[in-house]
Amino acid sequence: MSITETSPAIEAEQTPLIIGHWINGASVVPANGRTTPVYNPATGAVRAEVALADETDIAAAIASAGAGFEVWSRYSIAKRQAVLFAFRELLNARKGELAELITAEHGKVLSDAMGEILRGQEVVELATGFPHLVKGAFSENASTGIDVYSLKQPLGVVGIISPFNFPAMVPMWFFPIAIAAGNAVVLKPSEKDPSAALWMARLWQEAGLPDGVFTVLQGDKLAVDGLLESPVVQSISFVGSTPIAQYIYETASKHGKRVQALGGAKNHMLVLPDADLNLAADMAINAGYGAAGERCMAISVVLAVEPVADELIAKVAERIGTLRIGNGSSTPEPDMGPLITDVHRSKVSEYVDIAEADGATVIVDGRGFSVEGAEDGFFFGPTLLDNVPTTSRAYTEEIFGPVLSVVRVQSYDEGLDLINSGQFGNGTAIFTNDGGAARRFQNEVQVGMIGINVPIPVPVAYHSFGGWKKSLFGDAKAYGVHGFDFFTREKAITSRWLDPAAHGGINLGFPQND
């Protein structure tokens, strides 16, 4: 099966720059000399070096955020809302700049980078309406002459640790709500694509956010542990692999922090015999190979209820042959770009080796794929596997690449049991024209986000994002009402203003309502 290639418009790589932190409203390049390369995945060339924080940088970032919080938390709701609206307008006007930056460092095609920004912007727009969501409640005369009311107040300094696959959207799942609620944010982006975070920091400054309220701390595990262990940082929001999510949750909880840690996934798509197979094939392509499969909501397993597997596989394979792979900045734009690093490409290739050794049939093989003129790019072709054993690591573990596995099942119940027996519970989908089957599925499947004839069921911003089982550690999902609850804490106040003409006298009994 041939795959159409697109030649990249390779730009001359300049001498690598040092990408620093954003502390107290300014870019800071530390003197410690610790850096790691940032690649252009489409060319394989180093485009910059990113600074890696040491203890001094970590302390400076957290201190700056603490000072920013003292200023920002005293802003009125009206003033905070004005800054959020200004950020929203600036982001909307200049989102093309951010999309180009994401494509250059992550490798996803420009339209996909733009889609990421627009989904993140939904949360910004939700946050602009925050006054309604941070209101307290009031009960007048709860007892004679006594009023009881509640206040929602910010936590303080909050930490966000974001992954490489969505350098703009995932931080925007958290920081608009955190900032709207009056907190100060320290964002630790992935060292693989760190520039989007700095771009957004400058945009916040232009929008009028006080210095220190949005801080960017570049780094590796040292920076992560610094946030987890700091007594100043009150909460941690994380998206990444399950082992790291579990580490984040356990470590931050041990240090008394609130935690929302979103982990990995192995998302299944159950295709019933009555489904529209053309729709199912299109959606399997979109959800399996978009962003080169580097999505936590990617469909990686198609559960085909017999007798539809052969026909569905043929349709998917045919569509793979039309995909154009290349530099995401090319004109015309390709359908899929490279993987993030050469190391990750090797890991994805190893999973295909494992599946094949375990007895799977390789229908379309993306191993060894390259793009003419960009042979050093980190490209991996879309791969389609059939009859993948459910005991294989290629089935049980998250591959995070453009590999779509087909598992043949004999019934709805068998497919449901496979989904529910997995360690992950992030997202799933069912394709069917039977409303009763769909309704049964949404009630019986043990997964946090469900699509019905929709392959990537990422909720809109006014709902909340998060899975079950080993896909989420902590009680709070991302954004939506969960987000505002997570980034605020409540005070309950019982108040009595005495009538100067009356006094209740001394009573040592337990307070009660007469």
Short mmCIF file of C-alpha atoms in Angstrom, two decimals:
data_model
loop_
_atom_site.label_atom_id
_atom_site.label_comp_id
_atom_site.label_asym_id
_atom_site.label_seq_id
_atom_site.Cartn_x
_atom_site.Cartn_y
_atom_site.Cartn_z
CA MET A 1 0.00 0.00 0.00
CA SER A 2 1.63 3.21 -1.12
CA ILE A 3 1.56 6.41 0.87
CA THR A 4 1.82 9.77 -0.83
CA GLU A 5 4.74 11.82 0.43
CA THR A 6 5.05 15.60 0.49
CA SER A 7 8.41 17.29 0.30
CA PRO A 8 9.04 19.70 3.17
CA ALA A 9 9.92 23.32 2.68
CA ILE A 10 13.11 23.03 4.73
CA GLU A 11 14.32 26.31 6.15
CA ALA A 12 17.95 26.98 6.88
CA GLU A 13 18.58 26.17 10.53
CA GLN A 14 20.18 29.00 12.45
CA THR A 15 22.67 28.79 15.28
CA PRO A 16 20.72 27.32 18.19
CA LEU A 17 19.33 29.86 20.63
CA ILE A 18 18.87 29.36 24.36
CA ILE A 19 15.23 29.22 25.38
CA GLY A 20 15.00 30.40 28.96
CA HIS A 21 12.45 30.78 31.74
CA TRP A 22 9.83 33.51 32.19
CA ILE A 23 10.22 34.90 35.67
CA ASN A 24 8.85 38.16 37.06
CA GLY A 25 7.70 39.30 33.62
CA ALA A 26 10.97 38.76 31.74
CA SER A 27 12.86 36.08 29.86
CA VAL A 28 15.65 34.66 32.00
CA VAL A 29 18.53 32.54 30.70
CA PRO A 30 20.26 31.02 33.73
CA ALA A 31 24.00 30.80 34.10
CA ASN A 32 24.09 27.15 35.22
CA GLY A 33 24.79 25.88 31.70
CA ARG A 34 22.26 23.04 31.90
CA THR A 35 20.47 22.71 28.56
CA THR A 36 18.97 20.10 26.27
CA PRO A 37 18.35 20.35 22.51
CA VAL A 38 15.01 21.23 20.95
CA TYR A 39 14.55 19.68 17.51
CA ASN A 40 12.58 20.45 14.42
CA PRO A 41 11.08 16.96 14.07
CA ALA A 42 10.48 17.38 10.34
CA THR A 43 14.17 17.94 9.60
CA GLY A 44 15.89 16.32 12.56
CA ALA A 45 17.93 19.49 13.06
CA VAL A 46 18.47 21.20 16.41
CA ARG A 47 16.61 24.52 16.32
CA ALA A 48 17.40 25.67 19.87
CA GLU A 49 18.64 24.68 23.29
CA VAL A 50 16.29 24.96 26.26
CA ALA A 51 17.53 25.82 29.72
CA LEU A 52 17.05 23.25 32.48
CA ALA A 53 16.33 24.78 35.86
CA ASP A 54 18.46 24.22 38.93
CA GLU A 55 17.46 24.84 42.55
CA THR A 56 18.17 28.58 42.25
CA ASP A 57 15.91 28.93 39.19
CA ILE A 58 13.14 26.92 40.86
CA ALA A 59 13.25 29.06 43.97
CA ALA A 60 13.23 32.28 41.92
CA ALA A 61 10.26 31.13 39.84
CA ILE A 62 8.18 30.15 42.87
CA ALA A 63 9.09 33.32 44.74
CA SER A 64 8.10 35.45 41.75
CA ALA A 65 4.77 33.62 41.54
CA GLY A 66 4.21 34.17 45.25
CA ALA A 67 4.76 37.90 44.88
CA GLY A 68 2.49 37.93 41.82
CA PHE A 69 -0.25 36.18 43.78
CA GLU A 70 -0.17 38.82 46.51
CA VAL A 71 -0.92 41.46 43.86
CA TRP A 72 -3.33 39.53 41.64
CA SER A 73 -5.48 38.06 44.40
CA ARG A 74 -6.33 41.60 45.50
CA TYR A 75 -7.58 42.60 42.04
CA SER A 76 -11.32 43.03 41.86
CA ILE A 77 -13.36 40.53 39.89
CA ALA A 78 -14.05 43.20 37.29
CA LYS A 79 -10.34 43.94 36.77
CA ARG A 80 -9.44 40.25 36.56
CA GLN A 81 -12.18 39.71 34.02
CA ALA A 82 -10.90 42.60 31.89
CA VAL A 83 -7.43 41.02 31.72
CA LEU A 84 -8.92 37.66 30.71
CA PHE A 85 -10.94 39.27 27.93
CA ALA A 86 -7.81 41.08 26.71
CA PHE A 87 -5.87 37.80 26.63
CA ARG A 88 -8.71 36.14 24.74
CA GLU A 89 -8.76 38.88 22.09
CA LEU A 90 -4.97 38.86 21.66
CA LEU A 91 -4.91 35.07 21.35
CA ASN A 92 -7.68 35.11 18.78
CA ALA A 93 -5.90 37.77 16.70
CA ARG A 94 -2.46 36.14 16.78
CA LYS A 95 -3.15 32.42 17.05
CA GLY A 96 -1.47 31.85 13.67
CA GLU A 97 1.91 32.77 15.21
CA LEU A 98 1.43 30.21 17.95
CA ALA A 99 0.37 27.52 15.47
CA GLU A 100 3.57 28.01 13.46
CA LEU A 101 5.65 27.75 16.61
CA ILE A 102 3.92 24.50 17.64
CA THR A 103 4.45 22.96 14.20
CA ALA A 104 8.14 23.88 14.20
CA GLU A 105 8.79 22.18 17.55
CA HIS A 106 6.18 19.43 17.77
CA GLY A 107 5.83 18.52 14.09
CA LYS A 108 2.03 18.37 13.83
CA VAL A 109 0.59 19.99 10.72
CA LEU A 110 -0.46 23.63 10.91
CA SER A 111 -4.20 22.98 10.76
CA ASP A 112 -3.89 20.52 13.63
CA ALA A 113 -1.85 23.03 15.63
CA MET A 114 -4.54 25.62 14.98
CA GLY A 115 -7.21 23.15 16.10
CA GLU A 116 -5.30 22.60 19.34
CA ILE A 117 -5.26 26.34 20.02
CA LEU A 118 -8.96 26.74 19.28
CA ARG A 119 -9.88 23.94 21.71
CA GLY A 120 -7.70 25.60 24.35
CA GLN A 121 -9.30 28.93 23.60
CA GLU A 122 -12.66 27.41 24.54
CA VAL A 123 -11.39 27.22 28.13
CA VAL A 124 -10.16 30.82 27.96
CA GLU A 125 -13.65 31.82 26.88
CA LEU A 126 -15.19 29.78 29.69
CA ALA A 127 -12.87 31.51 32.15
CA THR A 128 -13.95 34.98 31.03
CA GLY A 129 -17.33 34.18 32.57
CA PHE A 130 -15.78 33.16 35.88
CA PRO A 131 -17.67 35.59 38.21
CA HIS A 132 -20.70 33.32 38.13
CA LEU A 133 -18.55 30.27 38.96
CA VAL A 134 -16.70 31.68 41.97
CA LYS A 135 -19.75 33.00 43.79
CA GLY A 136 -20.44 31.85 47.29
CA ALA A 137 -23.84 31.18 48.83
CA PHE A 138 -25.83 33.03 51.49
CA SER A 139 -28.42 31.78 53.97
CA GLU A 140 -30.09 34.61 55.85
CA ASN A 141 -31.43 33.92 59.34
CA ALA A 142 -30.24 30.31 59.37
CA SER A 143 -30.84 30.56 63.08
CA THR A 144 -32.47 33.49 64.82
CA GLY A 145 -30.37 36.52 64.02
CA ILE A 146 -27.60 34.40 62.50
CA ASP A 147 -26.58 34.36 58.83
CA VAL A 148 -24.40 31.66 57.22
CA TYR A 149 -22.54 32.29 53.99
CA SER A 150 -19.59 30.95 52.02
CA LEU A 151 -16.69 32.46 50.13
CA LYS A 152 -14.58 30.91 47.37
CA GLN A 153 -10.97 32.04 47.46
CA PRO A 154 -7.89 31.19 45.40
CA LEU A 155 -5.36 28.60 46.55
CA GLY A 156 -2.23 30.70 45.97
CA VAL A 157 0.65 29.50 43.77
CA VAL A 158 -0.35 26.53 41.60
CA GLY A 159 1.85 24.31 39.44
CA ILE A 160 1.07 22.98 35.94
CA ILE A 161 3.22 20.27 34.34
CA SER A 162 2.28 19.78 30.71
CA PRO A 163 3.21 17.20 28.04
CA PHE A 164 4.81 17.61 24.63
CA ASN A 165 1.83 16.57 22.52
CA PHE A 166 -0.32 19.65 23.23
CA PRO A 167 2.06 22.48 24.23
CA ALA A 168 -0.73 25.08 24.08
CA MET A 169 -4.03 23.29 24.64
CA VAL A 170 -3.16 21.30 27.76
CA PRO A 171 -1.77 24.30 29.66
CA MET A 172 -4.92 26.17 28.61
CA TRP A 173 -7.02 23.42 30.20
CA PHE A 174 -5.73 24.75 33.52
CA PHE A 175 -4.21 28.22 33.60
CA PRO A 176 -7.18 30.35 32.40
CA ILE A 177 -9.33 28.99 35.23
CA ALA A 178 -6.52 29.15 37.78
CA ILE A 179 -5.76 32.76 36.89
CA ALA A 180 -9.43 33.77 36.73
CA ALA A 181 -9.91 32.41 40.25
CA GLY A 182 -7.09 34.63 41.50
CA ASN A 183 -4.16 32.20 41.62
CA ALA A 184 -0.62 32.59 40.30
CA VAL A 185 0.65 29.89 37.93
CA VAL A 186 4.04 28.24 37.49
CA LEU A 187 3.97 26.31 34.21
CA LYS A 188 6.59 23.62 33.56
CA PRO A 189 6.24 22.80 29.85
CA SER A 190 7.80 19.82 28.11
CA GLU A 191 11.45 20.40 27.31
CA LYS A 192 10.75 18.94 23.84
CA ASP A 193 8.62 21.92 22.71
CA PRO A 194 9.05 24.72 25.25
CA SER A 195 8.51 27.86 23.15
CA ALA A 196 4.70 27.93 23.15
CA ALA A 197 4.71 28.53 26.91
CA LEU A 198 6.95 31.58 26.56
CA TRP A 199 4.80 32.93 23.73
CA MET A 200 1.71 32.70 25.93
CA ALA A 201 3.58 34.33 28.83
CA ARG A 202 4.35 37.36 26.69
CA LEU A 203 0.73 37.49 25.57
CA TRP A 204 -0.45 37.54 29.19
CA GLN A 205 1.91 40.42 29.88
CA GLU A 206 0.52 42.32 26.91
CA ALA A 207 -3.00 41.64 28.18
CA GLY A 208 -2.15 43.40 31.45
CA LEU A 209 -1.51 40.47 33.79
CA PRO A 210 0.79 41.57 36.65
CA ASP A 211 4.34 40.19 36.56
CA GLY A 212 4.77 36.92 38.40
CA VAL A 213 1.19 35.70 37.94
CA PHE A 214 2.18 33.58 34.93
CA THR A 215 5.64 32.06 35.31
CA VAL A 216 7.35 29.56 33.00
CA LEU A 217 9.90 27.22 34.52
CA GLN A 218 11.81 25.20 31.93
CA GLY A 219 13.40 21.98 33.07
CA ASP A 220 13.48 18.27 33.64
CA LYS A 221 12.74 16.07 36.67
CA LEU A 222 14.58 18.48 38.96
CA ALA A 223 12.06 21.22 38.11
CA VAL A 224 9.15 18.80 38.47
CA ASP A 225 10.28 17.67 41.92
CA GLY A 226 10.87 21.27 42.92
CA LEU A 227 7.22 22.05 42.26
CA LEU A 228 5.98 18.85 43.90
CA GLU A 229 7.95 19.43 47.08
CA SER A 230 7.69 23.20 47.50
CA PRO A 231 5.61 24.24 50.52
CA VAL A 232 4.54 27.36 48.60
CA VAL A 233 2.93 25.51 45.69
CA GLN A 234 -0.61 24.56 46.69
CA SER A 235 -1.71 22.32 43.83
CA ILE A 236 -0.39 20.38 40.84
CA SER A 237 -2.13 19.82 37.50
CA PHE A 238 -0.50 17.24 35.23
CA VAL A 239 -1.09 15.44 31.94
CA GLY A 240 1.23 12.68 30.75
CA SER A 241 1.92 8.97 30.96
CA THR A 242 0.35 6.84 33.67
CA PRO A 243 3.60 5.97 35.53
CA ILE A 244 4.51 9.66 35.78
CA ALA A 245 0.93 10.64 36.68
CA GLN A 246 0.99 8.16 39.53
CA TYR A 247 4.37 9.50 40.70
CA ILE A 248 3.07 13.08 40.51
CA TYR A 249 -0.05 12.17 42.47
CA GLU A 250 1.74 10.26 45.21
CA THR A 251 4.58 12.76 45.64
CA ALA A 252 2.45 15.90 45.56
CA SER A 253 -0.17 14.37 47.87
CA LYS A 254 2.54 13.42 50.33
CA HIS A 255 3.51 17.09 50.41
CA GLY A 256 -0.06 18.18 51.16
CA LYS A 257 -1.11 19.42 47.73
CA ARG A 258 -4.26 19.11 45.71
CA VAL A 259 -3.58 17.03 42.61
CA GLN A 260 -5.25 16.41 39.28
CA ALA A 261 -2.98 14.02 37.37
CA LEU A 262 -4.24 12.75 34.03
CA GLY A 263 -2.46 9.64 32.79
CA GLY A 264 -2.27 7.43 29.72
CA ALA A 265 -4.84 5.67 27.60
CA LYS A 266 -5.59 2.78 25.31
CA ASN A 267 -8.74 3.98 23.62
CA HIS A 268 -10.96 1.44 21.88
CA MET A 269 -13.49 1.94 19.12
CA LEU A 270 -16.22 -0.72 19.06
CA VAL A 271 -17.72 -1.18 15.59
CA LEU A 272 -21.01 -3.09 15.52
CA PRO A 273 -22.19 -4.96 12.40
CA ASP A 274 -24.93 -2.40 11.71
CA ALA A 275 -22.51 0.55 11.69
CA ASP A 276 -21.86 2.74 8.66
CA LEU A 277 -18.47 1.27 7.74
CA ASN A 278 -17.46 4.20 5.57
CA LEU A 279 -18.01 6.53 8.51
CA ALA A 280 -16.21 4.13 10.85
CA ALA A 281 -13.23 3.86 8.48
CA ASP A 282 -12.99 7.64 8.08
CA MET A 283 -13.15 8.17 11.83
CA ALA A 284 -10.59 5.43 12.52
CA ILE A 285 -8.19 7.23 10.17
CA ASN A 286 -8.85 10.63 11.74
CA ALA A 287 -8.60 9.44 15.33
CA GLY A 288 -5.80 6.94 14.79
CA TYR A 289 -3.36 8.95 12.69
CA GLY A 290 -4.13 12.59 13.48
CA ALA A 291 -1.09 14.29 15.05
CA ALA A 292 0.80 11.07 14.18
CA GLY A 293 -1.12 9.28 16.93
CA GLU A 294 0.45 11.44 19.64
CA ARG A 295 -2.85 12.14 21.38
CA CYS A 296 -4.11 10.78 24.68
CA MET A 297 -7.53 10.57 23.03
CA ALA A 298 -6.30 8.79 19.90
CA ILE A 299 -8.13 5.63 18.89
CA SER A 300 -5.50 2.90 18.99
CA VAL A 301 -7.68 -0.23 18.95
CA VAL A 302 -10.60 -1.02 16.65
CA LEU A 303 -12.80 -3.78 18.04
CA ALA A 304 -14.52 -5.11 14.95
CA VAL A 305 -17.58 -7.25 15.70
CA GLU A 306 -17.66 -9.99 13.09
CA PRO A 307 -18.46 -10.28 10.27
CA VAL A 308 -17.35 -6.69 9.48
CA ALA A 309 -13.59 -6.90 10.15
CA ASP A 310 -12.40 -7.77 6.63
CA GLU A 311 -14.48 -5.07 4.95
CA LEU A 312 -13.54 -2.45 7.56
CA ILE A 313 -9.82 -3.26 7.33
CA ALA A 314 -9.96 -2.96 3.53
CA LYS A 315 -11.60 0.46 3.80
CA VAL A 316 -9.07 1.69 6.37
CA ALA A 317 -6.12 0.40 4.31
CA GLU A 318 -7.46 2.08 1.19
CA ARG A 319 -7.70 5.40 2.98
CA ILE A 320 -4.18 5.06 4.40
CA GLY A 321 -2.92 4.92 0.84
CA THR A 322 -4.22 8.42 0.20
CA LEU A 323 -2.55 10.05 3.21
CA ARG A 324 0.19 12.59 2.58
CA ILE A 325 3.07 12.56 5.07
CA GLY A 326 5.54 15.42 5.38
CA ASN A 327 6.66 18.63 7.02
CA GLY A 328 3.65 20.21 8.70
CA SER A 329 4.68 23.62 7.35
CA SER A 330 4.66 22.44 3.73
CA THR A 331 2.42 23.77 0.99
CA PRO A 332 0.16 22.03 0.22
CA GLU A 333 -0.26 20.90 3.79
CA PRO A 334 0.23 17.18 4.43
CA ASP A 335 -2.17 15.09 6.47
CA MET A 336 0.36 13.90 9.02
CA GLY A 337 3.75 15.08 10.25
CA PRO A 338 6.63 13.38 12.08
CA LEU A 339 6.93 12.03 15.60
CA ILE A 340 8.45 14.24 18.28
CA THR A 341 11.92 12.62 18.55
CA ASP A 342 14.02 9.89 17.00
CA VAL A 343 13.97 8.04 20.33
CA HIS A 344 10.18 8.01 20.34
CA ARG A 345 10.12 6.81 16.73
CA SER A 346 12.29 3.85 17.71
CA LYS A 347 9.94 3.06 20.59
CA VAL A 348 6.90 3.04 18.29
CA SER A 349 8.76 0.80 15.83
CA GLU A 350 9.58 -1.64 18.64
CA TYR A 351 5.88 -1.99 19.45
CA VAL A 352 5.16 -2.99 15.85
CA ASP A 353 7.98 -5.54 16.11
CA ILE A 354 6.41 -6.89 19.30
CA ALA A 355 2.95 -7.16 17.72
CA GLU A 356 4.33 -8.99 14.70
CA ALA A 357 6.36 -11.37 16.88
CA ASP A 358 3.23 -12.09 18.92
CA GLY A 359 1.31 -13.14 15.81
CA ALA A 360 -0.33 -9.96 14.52
CA THR A 361 -0.57 -9.39 10.77
CA VAL A 362 0.99 -6.16 9.49
CA ILE A 363 -1.44 -4.86 6.87
CA VAL A 364 0.27 -1.49 6.35
CA ASP A 365 3.82 -1.07 7.63
CA GLY A 366 5.13 2.38 8.63
CA ARG A 367 8.53 1.21 9.81
CA GLY A 368 11.45 2.66 7.92
CA PHE A 369 9.31 5.37 6.36
CA SER A 370 11.04 8.55 5.22
CA VAL A 371 10.19 11.67 3.26
CA GLU A 372 12.30 12.57 0.24
CA GLY A 373 14.43 15.58 1.03
CA ALA A 374 13.84 15.16 4.77
CA GLU A 375 15.45 11.82 5.43
CA ASP A 376 16.68 13.02 8.84
CA GLY A 377 13.16 13.87 9.98
CA PHE A 378 11.48 11.70 12.60
CA PHE A 379 8.81 10.28 10.30
CA PHE A 380 6.90 7.06 10.89
CA GLY A 381 4.28 5.92 8.43
CA PRO A 382 0.70 5.09 9.39
CA THR A 383 0.58 1.45 10.42
CA LEU A 384 -2.35 -0.97 10.45
CA LEU A 385 -2.25 -4.27 12.35
CA ASP A 386 -4.79 -7.09 12.24
CA ASN A 387 -5.46 -9.93 14.69
CA VAL A 388 -3.45 -8.30 17.46
CA PRO A 389 -3.39 -10.69 20.45
CA THR A 390 -4.88 -9.11 23.55
CA THR A 391 -1.96 -10.57 25.53
CA SER A 392 0.59 -8.63 23.49
CA ARG A 393 2.25 -5.54 24.95
CA ALA A 394 1.32 -3.85 21.67
CA TYR A 395 -2.29 -4.20 22.81
CA THR A 396 -2.04 -3.63 26.55
CA GLU A 397 0.35 -0.64 26.54
CA GLU A 398 0.00 2.85 25.13
CA ILE A 399 2.03 3.18 21.90
CA PHE A 400 1.47 6.91 21.30
CA GLY A 401 2.16 6.73 17.59
CA PRO A 402 0.35 6.18 14.27
CA VAL A 403 -0.38 2.50 14.90
CA LEU A 404 -3.96 1.24 14.62
CA SER A 405 -4.62 -2.28 15.92
CA VAL A 406 -7.63 -4.35 14.91
CA VAL A 407 -8.98 -6.95 17.32
CA ARG A 408 -11.77 -9.18 16.01
CA VAL A 409 -14.57 -9.98 18.45
CA GLN A 410 -17.69 -12.08 18.07
CA SER A 411 -20.18 -9.92 19.94
CA TYR A 412 -20.93 -6.62 21.63
CA ASP A 413 -20.43 -8.29 25.01
CA GLU A 414 -16.97 -9.58 24.12
CA GLY A 415 -15.93 -6.12 22.95
CA LEU A 416 -17.32 -4.46 26.07
CA ASP A 417 -15.51 -6.93 28.32
CA LEU A 418 -12.19 -6.17 26.60
CA ILE A 419 -12.63 -2.44 27.14
CA ASN A 420 -13.67 -2.83 30.77
CA SER A 421 -10.87 -5.25 31.61
CA GLY A 422 -8.13 -2.82 30.56
CA GLN A 423 -6.05 -0.79 33.01
CA PHE A 424 -7.00 2.50 31.35
CA GLY A 425 -10.35 4.25 31.20
CA ASN A 426 -9.75 7.48 29.32
CA GLY A 427 -11.87 7.52 26.16
CA THR A 428 -13.82 5.10 24.01
CA ALA A 429 -16.27 5.14 21.13
CA ILE A 430 -19.01 2.99 19.66
CA PHE A 431 -20.12 3.05 16.04
CA THR A 432 -23.63 1.79 15.47
CA ASN A 433 -27.03 2.79 14.08
CA ASP A 434 -28.77 1.07 16.99
CA GLY A 435 -29.82 3.61 19.62
CA GLY A 436 -30.50 0.90 22.17
CA ALA A 437 -27.00 -0.54 21.79
CA ALA A 438 -25.48 2.93 22.10
CA ARG A 439 -27.46 3.69 25.24
CA ARG A 440 -26.49 0.36 26.77
CA PHE A 441 -22.85 1.04 25.93
CA GLN A 442 -22.76 4.47 27.56
CA ASN A 443 -24.14 2.98 30.77
CA GLU A 444 -22.06 -0.21 30.88
CA VAL A 445 -18.63 0.88 29.69
CA GLN A 446 -16.15 1.78 32.46
CA VAL A 447 -14.55 4.77 30.80
CA GLY A 448 -14.66 8.48 31.61
CA MET A 449 -15.33 9.92 28.13
CA ILE A 450 -17.51 8.22 25.54
CA GLY A 451 -18.22 8.91 21.89
CA ILE A 452 -21.27 7.63 20.05
CA ASN A 453 -20.39 7.73 16.36
CA VAL A 454 -17.77 10.28 17.49
CA PRO A 455 -14.17 9.03 17.61
CA ILE A 456 -12.43 11.55 19.91
CA PRO A 457 -14.91 12.39 22.66
CA VAL A 458 -13.08 15.39 24.15
CA PRO A 459 -15.75 17.31 26.10
CA VAL A 460 -16.40 20.98 25.43
CA ALA A 461 -15.00 23.45 27.95
CA TYR A 462 -18.13 23.80 30.10
CA HIS A 463 -18.04 20.08 30.81
CA SER A 464 -14.88 18.47 32.25
CA PHE A 465 -12.12 16.26 30.83
CA GLY A 466 -10.86 13.16 32.59
CA GLY A 467 -10.87 9.39 32.58
CA TRP A 468 -11.30 6.51 34.99
CA LYS A 469 -8.97 3.90 36.47
CA LYS A 470 -5.28 4.48 35.66
CA SER A 471 -6.11 7.37 33.34
CA LEU A 472 -6.81 9.77 36.23
CA PHE A 473 -5.25 10.17 39.65
CA GLY A 474 -7.04 12.53 42.01
CA ASP A 475 -10.69 13.51 42.27
CA ALA A 476 -10.81 16.55 40.00
CA LYS A 477 -11.06 16.46 36.22
CA ALA A 478 -9.70 19.24 34.01
CA TYR A 479 -11.61 22.46 33.25
CA GLY A 480 -15.38 22.93 33.47
CA VAL A 481 -16.96 23.15 36.92
CA HIS A 482 -14.35 20.68 38.21
CA GLY A 483 -11.66 23.22 37.31
CA PHE A 484 -13.18 26.05 39.30
CA ASP A 485 -13.73 23.78 42.29
CA PHE A 486 -10.12 22.60 42.08
CA PHE A 487 -8.56 26.06 41.94
CA THR A 488 -10.61 27.56 44.78
CA ARG A 489 -11.26 26.68 48.40
CA GLU A 490 -14.29 27.55 50.39
CA LYS A 491 -14.76 29.34 53.67
CA ALA A 492 -18.03 29.01 55.57
CA ILE A 493 -18.85 32.00 57.78
CA THR A 494 -21.45 32.12 60.53
CA SER A 495 -22.27 35.72 61.41
CA ARG A 496 -24.39 37.44 64.05
CA TRP A 497 -24.75 41.18 64.47
CA LEU A 498 -26.37 41.78 67.82
CA ASP A 499 -29.35 43.97 68.25
CA PRO A 500 -28.14 46.59 70.74
CA ALA A 501 -31.52 46.38 72.46
CA ALA A 502 -31.23 42.65 73.17
CA HIS A 503 -28.55 40.32 74.48
CA GLY A 504 -28.71 36.58 74.80
CA GLY A 505 -26.53 36.28 77.90
CA ILE A 506 -24.19 33.44 78.75
CA ASN A 507 -24.96 29.91 77.48
CA LEU A 508 -22.31 27.19 77.58
CA GLY A 509 -24.45 24.67 75.70
CA PHE A 510 -23.71 23.46 72.18
CA PRO A 511 -25.09 25.94 69.61
CA GLN A 512 -28.45 24.78 68.22
CA ASN A 513 -31.41 26.12 66.35
CA ASP A 514 -34.27 26.95 68.71
#
